[in-house]
Coordinates of C-alpha atoms and ligand atoms in Angstrom, one line a residue:
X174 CA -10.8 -15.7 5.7
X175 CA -8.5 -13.3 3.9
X176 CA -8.6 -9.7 5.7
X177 CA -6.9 -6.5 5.3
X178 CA -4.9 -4.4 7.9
X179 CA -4.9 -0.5 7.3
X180 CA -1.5 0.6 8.0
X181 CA -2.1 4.0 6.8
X182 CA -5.2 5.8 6.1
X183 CA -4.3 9.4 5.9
X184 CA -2.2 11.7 3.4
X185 CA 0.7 14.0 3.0
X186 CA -0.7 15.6 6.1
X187 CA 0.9 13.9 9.3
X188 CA -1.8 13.7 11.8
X189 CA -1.7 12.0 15.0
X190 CA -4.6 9.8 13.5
X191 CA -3.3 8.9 10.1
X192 CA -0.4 9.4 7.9
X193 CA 0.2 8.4 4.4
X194 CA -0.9 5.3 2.7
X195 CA -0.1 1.5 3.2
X196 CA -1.9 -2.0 3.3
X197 CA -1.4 -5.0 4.4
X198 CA -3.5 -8.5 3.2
X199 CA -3.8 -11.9 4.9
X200 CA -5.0 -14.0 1.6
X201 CA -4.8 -17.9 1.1
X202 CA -1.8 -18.0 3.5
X203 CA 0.4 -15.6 2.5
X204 CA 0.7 -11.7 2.9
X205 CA 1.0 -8.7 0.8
X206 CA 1.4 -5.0 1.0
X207 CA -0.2 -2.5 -1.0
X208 CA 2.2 0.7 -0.4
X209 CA 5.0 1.6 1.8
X210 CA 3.7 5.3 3.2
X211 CA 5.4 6.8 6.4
X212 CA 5.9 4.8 9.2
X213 CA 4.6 1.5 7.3
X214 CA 7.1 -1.0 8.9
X215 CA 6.4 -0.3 12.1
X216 CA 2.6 -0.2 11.5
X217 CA 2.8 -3.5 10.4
X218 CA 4.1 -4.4 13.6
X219 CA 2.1 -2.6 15.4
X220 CA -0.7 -4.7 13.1
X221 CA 1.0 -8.0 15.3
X222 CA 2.8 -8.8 11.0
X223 CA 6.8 -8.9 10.7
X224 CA 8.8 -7.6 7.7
X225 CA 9.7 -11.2 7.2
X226 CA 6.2 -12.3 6.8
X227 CA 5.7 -10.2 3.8
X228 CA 6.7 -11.4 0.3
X229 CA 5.5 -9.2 -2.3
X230 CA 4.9 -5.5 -2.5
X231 CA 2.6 -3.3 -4.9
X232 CA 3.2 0.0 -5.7
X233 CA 0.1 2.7 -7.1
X234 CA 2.1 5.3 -7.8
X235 CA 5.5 6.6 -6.1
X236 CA 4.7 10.1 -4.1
X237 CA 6.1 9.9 -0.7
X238 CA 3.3 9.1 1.2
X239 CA 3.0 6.0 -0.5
X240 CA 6.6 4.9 -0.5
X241 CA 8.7 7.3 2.1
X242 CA 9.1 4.0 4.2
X243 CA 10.1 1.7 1.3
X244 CA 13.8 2.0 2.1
X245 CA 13.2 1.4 6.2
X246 CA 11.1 -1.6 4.9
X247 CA 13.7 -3.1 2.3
X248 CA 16.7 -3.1 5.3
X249 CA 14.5 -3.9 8.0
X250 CA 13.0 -7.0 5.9
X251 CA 16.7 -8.1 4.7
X252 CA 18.1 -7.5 8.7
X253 CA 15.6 -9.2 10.6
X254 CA 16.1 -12.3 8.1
X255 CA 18.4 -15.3 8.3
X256 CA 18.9 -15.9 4.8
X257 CA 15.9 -18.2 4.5
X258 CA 12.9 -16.1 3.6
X259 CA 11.7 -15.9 -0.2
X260 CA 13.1 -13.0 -2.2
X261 CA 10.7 -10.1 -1.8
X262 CA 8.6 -9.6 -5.3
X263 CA 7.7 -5.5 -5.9
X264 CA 5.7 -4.1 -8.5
X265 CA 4.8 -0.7 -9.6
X266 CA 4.7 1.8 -12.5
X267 CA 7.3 3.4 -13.7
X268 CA 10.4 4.1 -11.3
X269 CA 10.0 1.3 -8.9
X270 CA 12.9 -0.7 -10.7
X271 CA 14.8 3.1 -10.6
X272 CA 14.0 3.4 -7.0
X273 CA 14.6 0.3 -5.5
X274 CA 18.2 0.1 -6.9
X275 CA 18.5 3.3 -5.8
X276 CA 18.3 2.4 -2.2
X277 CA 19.9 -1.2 -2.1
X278 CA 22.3 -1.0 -5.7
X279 CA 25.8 -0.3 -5.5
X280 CA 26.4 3.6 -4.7
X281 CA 22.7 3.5 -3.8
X282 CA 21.6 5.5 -0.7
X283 CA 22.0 2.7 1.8
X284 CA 24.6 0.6 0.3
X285 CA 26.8 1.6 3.0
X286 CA 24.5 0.5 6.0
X287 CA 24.3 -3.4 4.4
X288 CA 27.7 -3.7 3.2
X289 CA 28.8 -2.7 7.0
X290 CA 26.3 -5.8 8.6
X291 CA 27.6 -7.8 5.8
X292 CA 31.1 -7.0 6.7
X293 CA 31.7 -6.6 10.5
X294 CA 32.3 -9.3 13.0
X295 CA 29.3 -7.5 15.6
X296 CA 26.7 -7.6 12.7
X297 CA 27.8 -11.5 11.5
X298 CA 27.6 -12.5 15.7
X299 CA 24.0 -10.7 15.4
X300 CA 22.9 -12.5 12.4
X301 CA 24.2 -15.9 13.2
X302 CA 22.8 -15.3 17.2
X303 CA 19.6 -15.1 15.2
X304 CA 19.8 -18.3 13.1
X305 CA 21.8 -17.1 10.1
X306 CA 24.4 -18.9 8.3
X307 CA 27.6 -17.1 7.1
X308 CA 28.6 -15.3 5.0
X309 CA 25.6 -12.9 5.1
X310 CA 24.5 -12.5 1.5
X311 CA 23.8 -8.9 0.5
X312 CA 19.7 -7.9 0.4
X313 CA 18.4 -9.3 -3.4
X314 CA 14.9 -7.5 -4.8
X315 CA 12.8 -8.2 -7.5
X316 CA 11.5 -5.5 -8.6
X317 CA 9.4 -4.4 -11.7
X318 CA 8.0 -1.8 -13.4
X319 CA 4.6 -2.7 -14.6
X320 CA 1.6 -1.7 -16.3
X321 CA -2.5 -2.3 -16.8
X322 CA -2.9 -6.0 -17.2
X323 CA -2.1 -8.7 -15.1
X324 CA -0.1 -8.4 -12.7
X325 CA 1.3 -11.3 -10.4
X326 CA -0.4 -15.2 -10.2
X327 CA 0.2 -17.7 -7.3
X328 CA -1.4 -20.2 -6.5
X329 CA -4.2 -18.8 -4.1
X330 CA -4.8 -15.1 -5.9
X331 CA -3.9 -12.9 -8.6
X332 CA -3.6 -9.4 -9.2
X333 CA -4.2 -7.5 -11.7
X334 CA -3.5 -3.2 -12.5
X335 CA -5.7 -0.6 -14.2
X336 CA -4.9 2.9 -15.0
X337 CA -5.6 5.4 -12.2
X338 CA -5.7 8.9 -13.2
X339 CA -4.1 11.3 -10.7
X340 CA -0.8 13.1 -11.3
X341 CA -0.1 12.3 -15.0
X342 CA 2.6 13.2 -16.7
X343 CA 4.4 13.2 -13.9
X344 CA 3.4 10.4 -12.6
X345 CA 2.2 6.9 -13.7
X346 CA -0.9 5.3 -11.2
X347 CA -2.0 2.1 -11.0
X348 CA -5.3 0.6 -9.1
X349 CA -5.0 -2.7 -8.0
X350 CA -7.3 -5.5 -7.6
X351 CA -6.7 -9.1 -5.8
X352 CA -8.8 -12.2 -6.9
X353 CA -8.8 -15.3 -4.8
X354 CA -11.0 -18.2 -3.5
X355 CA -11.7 -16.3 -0.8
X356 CA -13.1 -13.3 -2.7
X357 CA -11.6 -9.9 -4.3
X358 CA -10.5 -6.6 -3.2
X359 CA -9.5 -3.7 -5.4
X360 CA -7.4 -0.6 -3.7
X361 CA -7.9 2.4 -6.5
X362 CA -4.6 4.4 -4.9
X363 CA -4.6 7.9 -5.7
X364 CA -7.5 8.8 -8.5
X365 CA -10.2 11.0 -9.6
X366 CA -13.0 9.0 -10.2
X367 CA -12.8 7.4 -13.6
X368 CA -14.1 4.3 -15.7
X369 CA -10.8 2.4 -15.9
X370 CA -11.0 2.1 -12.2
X371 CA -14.6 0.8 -12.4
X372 CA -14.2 -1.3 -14.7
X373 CA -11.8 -3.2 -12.8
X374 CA -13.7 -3.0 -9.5
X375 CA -16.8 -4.6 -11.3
X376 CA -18.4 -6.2 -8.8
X377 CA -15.7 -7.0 -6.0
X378 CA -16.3 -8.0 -2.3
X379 CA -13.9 -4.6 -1.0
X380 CA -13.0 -1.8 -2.4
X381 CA -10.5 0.6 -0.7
X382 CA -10.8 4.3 -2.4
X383 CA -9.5 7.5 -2.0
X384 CA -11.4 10.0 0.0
X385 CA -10.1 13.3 -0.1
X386 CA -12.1 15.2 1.8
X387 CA -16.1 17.0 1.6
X388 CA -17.3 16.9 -2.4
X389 CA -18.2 20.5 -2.3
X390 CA -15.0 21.4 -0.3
X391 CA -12.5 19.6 -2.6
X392 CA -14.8 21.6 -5.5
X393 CA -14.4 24.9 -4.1
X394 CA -10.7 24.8 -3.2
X395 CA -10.0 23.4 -6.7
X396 CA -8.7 20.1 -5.3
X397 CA -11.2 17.7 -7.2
X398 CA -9.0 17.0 -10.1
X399 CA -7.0 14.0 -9.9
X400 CA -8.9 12.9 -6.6
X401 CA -11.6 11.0 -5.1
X402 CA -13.9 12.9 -2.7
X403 CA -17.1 12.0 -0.6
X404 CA -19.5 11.8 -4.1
X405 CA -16.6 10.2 -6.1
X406 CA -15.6 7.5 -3.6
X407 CA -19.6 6.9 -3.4
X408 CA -20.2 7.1 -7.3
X409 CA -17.6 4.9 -8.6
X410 CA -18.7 2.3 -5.7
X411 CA -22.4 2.2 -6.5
X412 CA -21.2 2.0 -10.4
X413 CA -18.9 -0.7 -9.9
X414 CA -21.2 -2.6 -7.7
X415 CA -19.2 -3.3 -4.8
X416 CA -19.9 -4.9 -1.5
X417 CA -18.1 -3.0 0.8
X418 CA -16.1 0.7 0.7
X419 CA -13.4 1.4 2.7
X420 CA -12.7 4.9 2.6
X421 CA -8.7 5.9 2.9
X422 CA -7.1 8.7 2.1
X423 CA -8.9 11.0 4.2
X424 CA -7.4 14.5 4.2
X425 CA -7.4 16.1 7.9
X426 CA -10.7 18.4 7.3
X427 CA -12.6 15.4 6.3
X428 CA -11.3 13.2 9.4
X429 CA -12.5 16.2 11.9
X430 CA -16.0 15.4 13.9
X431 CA -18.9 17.2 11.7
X432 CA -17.1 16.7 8.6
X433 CA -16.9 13.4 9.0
X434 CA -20.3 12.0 9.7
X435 CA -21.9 14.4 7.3
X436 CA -19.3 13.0 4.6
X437 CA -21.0 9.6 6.0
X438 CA -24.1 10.8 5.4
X439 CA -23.4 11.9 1.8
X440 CA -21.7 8.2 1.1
X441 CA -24.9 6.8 2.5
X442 CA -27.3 8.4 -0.2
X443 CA -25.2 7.5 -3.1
X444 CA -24.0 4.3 -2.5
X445 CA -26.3 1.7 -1.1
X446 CA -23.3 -1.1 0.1
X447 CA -21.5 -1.2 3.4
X448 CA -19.6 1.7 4.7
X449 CA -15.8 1.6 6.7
X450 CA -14.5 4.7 7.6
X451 CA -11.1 3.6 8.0
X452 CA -9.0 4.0 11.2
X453 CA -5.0 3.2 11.2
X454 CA -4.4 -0.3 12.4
X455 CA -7.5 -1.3 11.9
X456 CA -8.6 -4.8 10.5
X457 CA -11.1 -6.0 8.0
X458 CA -12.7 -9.5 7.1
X459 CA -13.9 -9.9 3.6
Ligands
ZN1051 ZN1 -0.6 10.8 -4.8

């Protein structure tokens, strides 16, 4: 039964609760990661997953707290390996090909951190202790840029992208949404409510979706633009005619006691399907 870990429910906001945003699924055997927000990589091992077990990674759009961790991820995936695992597939919107060489390309950020375990005899005796095979080959990425539209097949799911709207022109958002035998589950990123993203959450078993914090609250600050709040989250989910929302996202007021269950409450009346208030480290079944 495919299931999905919440690595990180929070936002920008570090809380002791939740920070940032990332995702992991168990689907038809294999594992994927929606993204990469603070502290991902050791979430997911805090989630009982490994670095290694992971073979692709999706991208919704690239502020921090969705992809602060991607470089801790990258060299933590390519160190704990011993030159066996698959090459790691990411996808995003615009800048993930940019970003990723960035990091792991010659004169990027870390190239000096994997050219010295490539290089010296303490890092080979570490690798090959581990089961590796020298010479250590340097860490290799795909990565691509990508747009609304399908998105990756194998054999057991597919995903496909929609547009999110959120930070535009800035930035470019995506919402994601996995198909497989063992049902569907769409993860909108960072969006105010909009058709695009109903459109392709039509009907799914799980949809994960921003909640920013208390619909009047977000209204009255002038925070509703570009975000999901309690009425949004609930509105797009009873419009798309999904099974179960999982509400992420959650902005520090919102996650407070009071706030909460009475943004619970107003989910309830506008959305007549199951209800997760998502917790980091948390796992759920399809
Ligand atoms: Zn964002």
């Amino acid at each position: 039964m495919a299931r999905v870990h919440i690595l990180g429910a929070g936002t920008p906001t570090p809380t002791p609760e939740r920070f940032g945003s990332a995702f992991a699924v168990d689907i038809g055997g294999e594992q994927l990661m929606f993204d990469c927000g603070p502290a991902a990589t050791w979430k997911l091992v805090k989630a009982g997953l490994k670095p290694t077990d992971i073979d692709y990674l999706f991208f919704t759009h690239h502020h921090f707290d969705h992809d602060v961790d991607y470089p801790c991820f990258l060299l933590c995936r390519w160190d704990q390996s011993v030159g066996r695992e698959h090459e790691l597939q990411v996808y995003g919107p615009t800048l993930t090909e940019t970003i990723t060489r960035r990091i792991l390309g010659e004169g990027g950020a870390f190239e000096h951190d994997w050219k010295a375990r490539v290089g010296h005899p303490l890092s080979q005796r570490v690798y090959v202790n581990r089961g590796g095979t020298l010479p250590r080959k340097p860490p290799s990425v795909r990565a691509r840029d990508v747009g609304p539209g399908p998105v990756h097949a194998s054999r057991e799911w597919r995903v496909s992208a929609a547009p999110a709207e959120h930070v535009q022109p800035y930035l470019d958002s995506l919402a994601y949404r996995i198909d497989g035998a063992e049902g569907s589950i769409v993860f909108t990123g960072d969006t105010q409510p909009c058709d695009s993203v109903v459109e392709l959450a039509r009907g799914a078993d799980m949809m994960l979706c921003m909640c920013w914090g208390d619909e009047d609250r977000i209204r009255a600050i002038g925070e509703a633009e570009g975000t999901c709040g309690t009425h949004g989250a609930a509105r797009m989910a009873q419009e798309a005619g999904v099974k179960k929302l999982v509400l992420v996202h959650i902005g520090p007021e919102l996650a407070r006691h009071g706030p909460m269950e009475k943004g619970i409450g107003d989910v309830r009346r506008l959305y007549d399907g199951e209800i997760v208030f998502a917790d980091e480290l948390m796992s759920i079944r399809l």
